[in-house]
Amino acid sequence: GAVVSQHPSRVICKSGTSVKIECRSLDFQATTMFWYRQFPKQSLMLMATSNEGSKATYEQGVEKDKFLINHASLTLSTLTVTSAHPEDSSFYICSAIPRSRASVYEQYFGPGTRLTVT
Amino acid sequence: AQKVTQAQTEISVVEKEDVTLDCVYETRDTTYYLFWYKQPPSGELVFLIRRNSFDEQNEISGRYSWNFQKSTSSFNFTITASQVVDSAVYFCALSEPGIQGAQKLVFGQGTRLTINP
């Protein structure tokens, strides 16, 4: 149980275009989802916390107008990178906390989405 | 603020050797969780262990063992009789209070482990 999927797994887009990444919890409901970014050979950095039905909370230094997060349902959160540039090329990973264990220290990670901006 | 330090950037050993990955953390919280994750070349994070701050018992799972010492704020990970399949990047992480009760994770820089045949 507790499977999180991401789509697409890889995406290549041209500079200036927008790209949407989906994060789904397949067998549980998630009130909270997190979005992380990982540059090559670096650690995971939290970008934002996404809560169902409310606005996302962004970490310091993350542009909320560039990285649009929508958590429209208890099983889906989307990250849209708007006007993407080559420096946005990275590995984007989402994670989800099951609704039934919202205050417990469990996160289930998706397989990640590799974004390349040309 | 919470901080996790993995001082070893890269480790390379020969198969069957034992190897220890170090993790030192900083937190002001009295209740917190520590984690270890494995990230193989595919990129997907593999959960290895979660330990809460009140449980200082060492844990062993097969060839893996963890040494949690609150006095030194360390949570080290040892692989015994390493195998080539253990080659990956290993991350230590610490929980940090987030919004609405959810716990964020602060990750260390990661240790790239290479096991040579």
PDB file of C-alpha atoms in Angstrom:
ATOM      1  CA  GLY A   1       0.000   0.000   0.000  1.00  0.00           C
ATOM      2  CA  ALA A   2       0.820   3.726   0.128  1.00  0.00           C
ATOM      3  CA  VAL A   3       1.844   4.145  -3.494  1.00  0.00           C
ATOM      4  CA  VAL A   4       2.518   7.567  -4.975  1.00  0.00           C
ATOM      5  CA  SER A   5       2.842   8.063  -8.722  1.00  0.00           C
ATOM      6  CA  GLN A   6       4.146  10.944 -10.781  1.00  0.00           C
ATOM      7  CA  HIS A   7       3.460  11.805 -14.379  1.00  0.00           C
ATOM      8  CA  PRO A   8       5.330  12.257 -16.548  1.00  0.00           C
ATOM      9  CA  SER A   9       8.498  10.499 -15.483  1.00  0.00           C
ATOM     10  CA  ARG A  10      10.536  12.516 -17.943  1.00  0.00           C
ATOM     11  CA  VAL A  11       9.739  15.669 -19.867  1.00  0.00           C
ATOM     12  CA  ILE A  12      11.683  17.855 -22.225  1.00  0.00           C
ATOM     13  CA  CYS A  13      10.327  21.286 -23.013  1.00  0.00           C
ATOM     14  CA  LYS A  14      11.512  24.403 -24.747  1.00  0.00           C
ATOM     15  CA  SER A  15      12.537  27.495 -22.885  1.00  0.00           C
ATOM     16  CA  GLY A  16       9.594  29.800 -22.260  1.00  0.00           C
ATOM     17  CA  THR A  17       6.945  27.111 -22.219  1.00  0.00           C
ATOM     18  CA  SER A  18       5.071  25.742 -19.209  1.00  0.00           C
ATOM     19  CA  VAL A  19       5.016  22.166 -18.035  1.00  0.00           C
ATOM     20  CA  LYS A  20       2.699  20.415 -15.589  1.00  0.00           C
ATOM     21  CA  ILE A  21       3.731  17.558 -13.316  1.00  0.00           C
ATOM     22  CA  GLU A  22       1.131  15.419 -11.576  1.00  0.00           C
ATOM     23  CA  CYS A  23       1.481  13.678  -8.233  1.00  0.00           C
ATOM     24  CA  ARG A  24      -1.132  11.096  -7.305  1.00  0.00           C
ATOM     25  CA  SER A  25      -1.662   8.982  -4.222  1.00  0.00           C
ATOM     26  CA  LEU A  26      -3.007   5.744  -5.681  1.00  0.00           C
ATOM     27  CA  ASP A  27      -4.373   3.874  -2.699  1.00  0.00           C
ATOM     28  CA  PHE A  28      -4.833   6.482  -0.008  1.00  0.00           C
ATOM     29  CA  GLN A  29      -6.084   9.993   0.525  1.00  0.00           C
ATOM     30  CA  ALA A  30      -3.506  12.646   1.248  1.00  0.00           C
ATOM     31  CA  THR A  31      -4.325  15.919   2.942  1.00  0.00           C
ATOM     32  CA  THR A  32      -0.740  17.060   2.565  1.00  0.00           C
ATOM     33  CA  MET A  33       1.685  16.666  -0.288  1.00  0.00           C
ATOM     34  CA  PHE A  34       5.184  18.028  -0.558  1.00  0.00           C
ATOM     35  CA  TRP A  35       7.171  19.060  -3.614  1.00  0.00           C
ATOM     36  CA  TYR A  36      10.943  18.719  -3.610  1.00  0.00           C
ATOM     37  CA  ARG A  37      13.553  19.659  -6.170  1.00  0.00           C
ATOM     38  CA  GLN A  38      16.877  17.906  -6.599  1.00  0.00           C
ATOM     39  CA  PHE A  39      19.637  19.270  -8.809  1.00  0.00           C
ATOM     40  CA  PRO A  40      22.279  16.845 -10.100  1.00  0.00           C
ATOM     41  CA  LYS A  41      24.451  15.446  -7.342  1.00  0.00           C
ATOM     42  CA  GLN A  42      22.705  17.543  -4.741  1.00  0.00           C
ATOM     43  CA  SER A  43      20.251  16.908  -1.971  1.00  0.00           C
ATOM     44  CA  LEU A  44      16.494  17.212  -1.968  1.00  0.00           C
ATOM     45  CA  MET A  45      15.236  20.690  -1.201  1.00  0.00           C
ATOM     46  CA  LEU A  46      11.665  21.281  -0.167  1.00  0.00           C
ATOM     47  CA  MET A  47       9.905  23.705  -2.483  1.00  0.00           C
ATOM     48  CA  ALA A  48       6.409  23.842  -1.061  1.00  0.00           C
ATOM     49  CA  THR A  49       3.777  22.177   1.063  1.00  0.00           C
ATOM     50  CA  SER A  50       0.483  21.512  -0.646  1.00  0.00           C
ATOM     51  CA  ASN A  51      -2.731  21.076   1.304  1.00  0.00           C
ATOM     52  CA  GLU A  52      -6.001  19.994  -0.225  1.00  0.00           C
ATOM     53  CA  GLY A  53      -8.379  22.867  -0.731  1.00  0.00           C
ATOM     54  CA  SER A  54      -6.009  25.619   0.302  1.00  0.00           C
ATOM     55  CA  LYS A  55      -3.119  27.596  -1.086  1.00  0.00           C
ATOM     56  CA  ALA A  56       0.292  26.034  -1.043  1.00  0.00           C
ATOM     57  CA  THR A  57       2.946  27.194   1.381  1.00  0.00           C
ATOM     58  CA  TYR A  58       6.244  27.942  -0.322  1.00  0.00           C
ATOM     59  CA  GLU A  59       9.701  27.721   1.190  1.00  0.00           C
ATOM     60  CA  GLN A  60      11.841  30.807   1.304  1.00  0.00           C
ATOM     61  CA  GLY A  61      13.383  31.604  -2.042  1.00  0.00           C
ATOM     62  CA  VAL A  62      10.880  29.635  -4.131  1.00  0.00           C
ATOM     63  CA  GLU A  63       8.910  31.795  -6.569  1.00  0.00           C
ATOM     64  CA  LYS A  64       5.251  30.999  -6.101  1.00  0.00           C
ATOM     65  CA  ASP A  65       4.295  32.658  -9.384  1.00  0.00           C
ATOM     66  CA  LYS A  66       6.734  30.484 -11.265  1.00  0.00           C
ATOM     67  CA  PHE A  67       5.950  27.194  -9.550  1.00  0.00           C
ATOM     68  CA  LEU A  68       2.173  26.943  -9.393  1.00  0.00           C
ATOM     69  CA  ILE A  69       0.832  24.238  -7.121  1.00  0.00           C
ATOM     70  CA  ASN A  70      -2.739  23.028  -7.123  1.00  0.00           C
ATOM     71  CA  HIS A  71      -4.033  20.402  -4.692  1.00  0.00           C
ATOM     72  CA  ALA A  72      -7.521  20.017  -6.075  1.00  0.00           C
ATOM     73  CA  SER A  73      -8.394  16.686  -4.501  1.00  0.00           C
ATOM     74  CA  LEU A  74      -7.252  14.343  -1.768  1.00  0.00           C
ATOM     75  CA  THR A  75      -5.374  12.230  -4.296  1.00  0.00           C
ATOM     76  CA  LEU A  76      -3.903  14.745  -6.722  1.00  0.00           C
ATOM     77  CA  SER A  77      -1.484  17.639  -6.551  1.00  0.00           C
ATOM     78  CA  THR A  78      -0.006  19.334  -9.599  1.00  0.00           C
ATOM     79  CA  LEU A  79       3.116  21.424 -10.019  1.00  0.00           C
ATOM     80  CA  THR A  80       3.245  23.721 -13.029  1.00  0.00           C
ATOM     81  CA  VAL A  81       6.559  25.254 -13.963  1.00  0.00           C
ATOM     82  CA  THR A  82       5.658  28.395 -15.849  1.00  0.00           C
ATOM     83  CA  SER A  83       7.914  30.017 -18.440  1.00  0.00           C
ATOM     84  CA  ALA A  84      10.516  27.353 -17.871  1.00  0.00           C
ATOM     85  CA  HIS A  85      14.200  28.145 -18.355  1.00  0.00           C
ATOM     86  CA  PRO A  86      17.229  25.866 -18.553  1.00  0.00           C
ATOM     87  CA  GLU A  87      18.053  26.580 -14.896  1.00  0.00           C
ATOM     88  CA  ASP A  88      14.720  24.948 -13.964  1.00  0.00           C
ATOM     89  CA  SER A  89      16.013  21.648 -15.293  1.00  0.00           C
ATOM     90  CA  SER A  90      15.967  19.348 -12.300  1.00  0.00           C
ATOM     91  CA  PHE A  91      14.493  16.236 -10.722  1.00  0.00           C
ATOM     92  CA  TYR A  92      11.151  17.017  -9.099  1.00  0.00           C
ATOM     93  CA  ILE A  93       9.895  14.656  -6.419  1.00  0.00           C
ATOM     94  CA  CYS A  94       6.597  14.713  -4.603  1.00  0.00           C
ATOM     95  CA  SER A  95       5.615  13.009  -1.378  1.00  0.00           C
ATOM     96  CA  ALA A  96       2.313  12.499   0.385  1.00  0.00           C
ATOM     97  CA  ILE A  97       1.137  12.029   3.947  1.00  0.00           C
ATOM     98  CA  PRO A  98      -1.859   9.720   4.343  1.00  0.00           C
ATOM     99  CA  ARG A  99      -4.929  11.472   5.660  1.00  0.00           C
ATOM    100  CA  SER A 100      -5.340   8.886   8.380  1.00  0.00           C
ATOM    101  CA  ARG A 101      -1.891   9.611   9.713  1.00  0.00           C
ATOM    102  CA  ALA A 102      -1.701  13.351   9.163  1.00  0.00           C
ATOM    103  CA  SER A 103       0.205  14.046  12.326  1.00  0.00           C
ATOM    104  CA  VAL A 104       2.496  11.089  12.121  1.00  0.00           C
ATOM    105  CA  TYR A 105       5.934  11.266  10.644  1.00  0.00           C
ATOM    106  CA  GLU A 106       5.316   9.314   7.476  1.00  0.00           C
ATOM    107  CA  GLN A 107       5.811  10.452   3.943  1.00  0.00           C
ATOM    108  CA  TYR A 108       5.502   8.339   0.846  1.00  0.00           C
ATOM    109  CA  PHE A 109       7.586   9.469  -2.094  1.00  0.00           C
ATOM    110  CA  GLY A 110       6.794   9.422  -5.775  1.00  0.00           C
ATOM    111  CA  PRO A 111       9.328   8.136  -8.317  1.00  0.00           C
ATOM    112  CA  GLY A 112      10.233  11.643  -9.473  1.00  0.00           C
ATOM    113  CA  THR A 113       9.986  13.605 -12.714  1.00  0.00           C
ATOM    114  CA  ARG A 114      13.075  14.609 -14.615  1.00  0.00           C
ATOM    115  CA  LEU A 115      12.563  17.957 -16.318  1.00  0.00           C
ATOM    116  CA  THR A 116      14.920  19.148 -19.021  1.00  0.00           C
ATOM    117  CA  VAL A 117      14.452  22.622 -20.449  1.00  0.00           C
ATOM    118  CA  THR A 118      16.222  23.248 -23.749  1.00  0.00           C
TER     119      THR A 118
ATOM    120  CA  ALA B   1      16.550  25.661  12.448  1.00  0.00           C
ATOM    121  CA  GLN B   2      16.936  21.986  11.811  1.00  0.00           C
ATOM    122  CA  LYS B   3      20.077  20.850  10.073  1.00  0.00           C
ATOM    123  CA  VAL B   4      21.449  17.515   8.940  1.00  0.00           C
ATOM    124  CA  THR B   5      25.109  16.993   8.116  1.00  0.00           C
ATOM    125  CA  GLN B   6      26.508  14.051   6.215  1.00  0.00           C
ATOM    126  CA  ALA B   7      30.180  14.836   6.162  1.00  0.00           C
ATOM    127  CA  GLN B   8      31.113  11.987   3.833  1.00  0.00           C
ATOM    128  CA  THR B   9      30.385  13.079   0.285  1.00  0.00           C
ATOM    129  CA  GLU B  10      31.621   9.890  -1.356  1.00  0.00           C
ATOM    130  CA  ILE B  11      32.720   6.510  -0.076  1.00  0.00           C
ATOM    131  CA  SER B  12      34.177   3.723  -2.143  1.00  0.00           C
ATOM    132  CA  VAL B  13      34.837   0.257  -0.754  1.00  0.00           C
ATOM    133  CA  VAL B  14      35.428  -3.223  -2.056  1.00  0.00           C
ATOM    134  CA  GLU B  15      32.599  -5.706  -1.900  1.00  0.00           C
ATOM    135  CA  LYS B  16      32.174  -7.544   1.422  1.00  0.00           C
ATOM    136  CA  GLU B  17      33.716  -4.731   3.415  1.00  0.00           C
ATOM    137  CA  ASP B  18      31.704  -3.108   6.165  1.00  0.00           C
ATOM    138  CA  VAL B  19      30.933   0.574   5.732  1.00  0.00           C
ATOM    139  CA  THR B  20      29.459   3.205   8.047  1.00  0.00           C
ATOM    140  CA  LEU B  21      27.681   6.318   6.863  1.00  0.00           C
ATOM    141  CA  ASP B  22      27.678   9.178   9.327  1.00  0.00           C
ATOM    142  CA  CYS B  23      24.811  11.529  10.077  1.00  0.00           C
ATOM    143  CA  VAL B  24      24.815  14.388  12.572  1.00  0.00           C
ATOM    144  CA  TYR B  25      21.773  16.526  13.179  1.00  0.00           C
ATOM    145  CA  GLU B  26      20.735  19.729  14.924  1.00  0.00           C
ATOM    146  CA  THR B  27      17.302  20.440  16.304  1.00  0.00           C
ATOM    147  CA  ARG B  28      15.637  22.304  19.155  1.00  0.00           C
ATOM    148  CA  ASP B  29      12.639  20.014  19.160  1.00  0.00           C
ATOM    149  CA  THR B  30      12.295  17.437  21.904  1.00  0.00           C
ATOM    150  CA  THR B  31      10.197  15.186  19.717  1.00  0.00           C
ATOM    151  CA  TYR B  32      11.475  14.427  16.264  1.00  0.00           C
ATOM    152  CA  TYR B  33      12.076  11.615  13.823  1.00  0.00           C
ATOM    153  CA  LEU B  34      15.176  10.623  11.923  1.00  0.00           C
ATOM    154  CA  PHE B  35      15.177   8.776   8.637  1.00  0.00           C
ATOM    155  CA  TRP B  36      17.499   7.084   6.204  1.00  0.00           C
ATOM    156  CA  TYR B  37      16.688   6.803   2.512  1.00  0.00           C
ATOM    157  CA  LYS B  38      18.477   5.094  -0.341  1.00  0.00           C
ATOM    158  CA  GLN B  39      18.442   6.659  -3.802  1.00  0.00           C
ATOM    159  CA  PRO B  40      19.639   4.279  -6.529  1.00  0.00           C
ATOM    160  CA  PRO B  41      20.517   5.565 -10.021  1.00  0.00           C
ATOM    161  CA  SER B  42      16.842   5.359 -11.011  1.00  0.00           C
ATOM    162  CA  GLY B  43      16.205   8.274  -8.669  1.00  0.00           C
ATOM    163  CA  GLU B  44      13.353   6.843  -6.655  1.00  0.00           C
ATOM    164  CA  LEU B  45      13.795   7.211  -2.914  1.00  0.00           C
ATOM    165  CA  VAL B  46      13.716   3.971  -0.977  1.00  0.00           C
ATOM    166  CA  PHE B  47      12.721   4.246   2.677  1.00  0.00           C
ATOM    167  CA  LEU B  48      15.099   2.369   4.988  1.00  0.00           C
ATOM    168  CA  ILE B  49      14.271   3.341   8.547  1.00  0.00           C
ATOM    169  CA  ARG B  50      12.452   5.804  10.788  1.00  0.00           C
ATOM    170  CA  ARG B  51      13.517   6.341  14.375  1.00  0.00           C
ATOM    171  CA  ASN B  52      11.829   8.588  16.937  1.00  0.00           C
ATOM    172  CA  SER B  53      13.741  10.708  19.391  1.00  0.00           C
ATOM    173  CA  PHE B  54      12.634   8.688  22.401  1.00  0.00           C
ATOM    174  CA  ASP B  55      13.898   5.386  21.120  1.00  0.00           C
ATOM    175  CA  GLU B  56      17.667   5.127  21.324  1.00  0.00           C
ATOM    176  CA  GLN B  57      17.814   1.404  20.827  1.00  0.00           C
ATOM    177  CA  ASN B  58      20.037   0.341  17.998  1.00  0.00           C
ATOM    178  CA  GLU B  59      18.319  -1.497  15.210  1.00  0.00           C
ATOM    179  CA  ILE B  60      19.455  -4.265  12.930  1.00  0.00           C
ATOM    180  CA  SER B  61      17.757  -5.358   9.743  1.00  0.00           C
ATOM    181  CA  GLY B  62      19.682  -7.990   7.867  1.00  0.00           C
ATOM    182  CA  ARG B  63      22.985  -6.451   6.786  1.00  0.00           C
ATOM    183  CA  TYR B  64      21.840  -2.985   7.844  1.00  0.00           C
ATOM    184  CA  SER B  65      22.185  -1.534  11.313  1.00  0.00           C
ATOM    185  CA  TRP B  66      21.633   1.885  12.807  1.00  0.00           C
ATOM    186  CA  ASN B  67      23.250   3.530  15.816  1.00  0.00           C
ATOM    187  CA  PHE B  68      21.251   6.397  17.309  1.00  0.00           C
ATOM    188  CA  GLN B  69      23.070   8.431  19.967  1.00  0.00           C
ATOM    189  CA  LYS B  70      21.148  11.381  21.267  1.00  0.00           C
ATOM    190  CA  SER B  71      24.095  12.563  23.349  1.00  0.00           C
ATOM    191  CA  THR B  72      26.111  13.228  20.205  1.00  0.00           C
ATOM    192  CA  SER B  73      23.126  13.981  17.942  1.00  0.00           C
ATOM    193  CA  SER B  74      24.177  11.237  15.582  1.00  0.00           C
ATOM    194  CA  PHE B  75      22.293   8.578  13.667  1.00  0.00           C
ATOM    195  CA  ASN B  76      24.852   6.460  11.850  1.00  0.00           C
ATOM    196  CA  PHE B  77      24.126   3.709   9.362  1.00  0.00           C
ATOM    197  CA  THR B  78      26.281   0.628   8.880  1.00  0.00           C
ATOM    198  CA  ILE B  79      26.166  -1.848   6.035  1.00  0.00           C
ATOM    199  CA  THR B  80      27.818  -5.144   6.858  1.00  0.00           C
ATOM    200  CA  ALA B  81      29.342  -7.311   4.130  1.00  0.00           C
ATOM    201  CA  SER B  82      28.552  -4.759   1.462  1.00  0.00           C
ATOM    202  CA  GLN B  83      27.343  -5.814  -1.962  1.00  0.00           C
ATOM    203  CA  VAL B  84      27.473  -4.128  -5.364  1.00  0.00           C
ATOM    204  CA  VAL B  85      23.693  -3.614  -5.195  1.00  0.00           C
ATOM    205  CA  ASP B  86      24.232  -1.358  -2.190  1.00  0.00           C
ATOM    206  CA  SER B  87      25.781   1.248  -4.479  1.00  0.00           C
ATOM    207  CA  ALA B  88      23.567   4.337  -4.285  1.00  0.00           C
ATOM    208  CA  VAL B  89      23.258   7.737  -2.692  1.00  0.00           C
ATOM    209  CA  TYR B  90      22.118   7.553   0.905  1.00  0.00           C
ATOM    210  CA  PHE B  91      20.296  10.406   2.602  1.00  0.00           C
ATOM    211  CA  CYS B  92      19.751  11.040   6.272  1.00  0.00           C
ATOM    212  CA  ALA B  93      16.728  13.222   7.083  1.00  0.00           C
ATOM    213  CA  LEU B  94      15.192  14.927  10.091  1.00  0.00           C
ATOM    214  CA  SER B  95      11.555  15.832  10.645  1.00  0.00           C
ATOM    215  CA  GLU B  96      10.673  19.472  11.080  1.00  0.00           C
ATOM    216  CA  PRO B  97       7.295  20.846  12.162  1.00  0.00           C
ATOM    217  CA  GLY B  98       5.275  22.076   9.227  1.00  0.00           C
ATOM    218  CA  ILE B  99       1.843  23.543   8.786  1.00  0.00           C
ATOM    219  CA  GLN B 100      -1.299  21.879  10.106  1.00  0.00           C
ATOM    220  CA  GLY B 101       0.595  19.174  11.940  1.00  0.00           C
ATOM    221  CA  ALA B 102       2.352  17.801   8.889  1.00  0.00           C
ATOM    222  CA  GLN B 103       6.046  17.135   9.276  1.00  0.00           C
ATOM    223  CA  LYS B 104       8.491  18.392   6.686  1.00  0.00           C
ATOM    224  CA  LEU B 105      11.782  16.651   6.092  1.00  0.00           C
ATOM    225  CA  VAL B 106      15.187  18.264   6.122  1.00  0.00           C
ATOM    226  CA  PHE B 107      17.691  16.204   4.176  1.00  0.00           C
ATOM    227  CA  GLY B 108      21.419  15.919   4.559  1.00  0.00           C
ATOM    228  CA  GLN B 109      23.672  16.403   1.572  1.00  0.00           C
ATOM    229  CA  GLY B 110      23.806  12.697   0.878  1.00  0.00           C
ATOM    230  CA  THR B 111      26.650  10.193   0.721  1.00  0.00           C
ATOM    231  CA  ARG B 112      27.415   8.518  -2.588  1.00  0.00           C
ATOM    232  CA  LEU B 113      28.404   4.949  -1.831  1.00  0.00           C
ATOM    233  CA  THR B 114      30.176   2.858  -4.437  1.00  0.00           C
ATOM    234  CA  ILE B 115      30.759  -0.829  -3.833  1.00  0.00           C
ATOM    235  CA  ASN B 116      33.388  -2.230  -6.163  1.00  0.00           C
ATOM    236  CA  PRO B 117      33.413  -5.905  -7.118  1.00  0.00           C
TER     237      PRO B 117
END
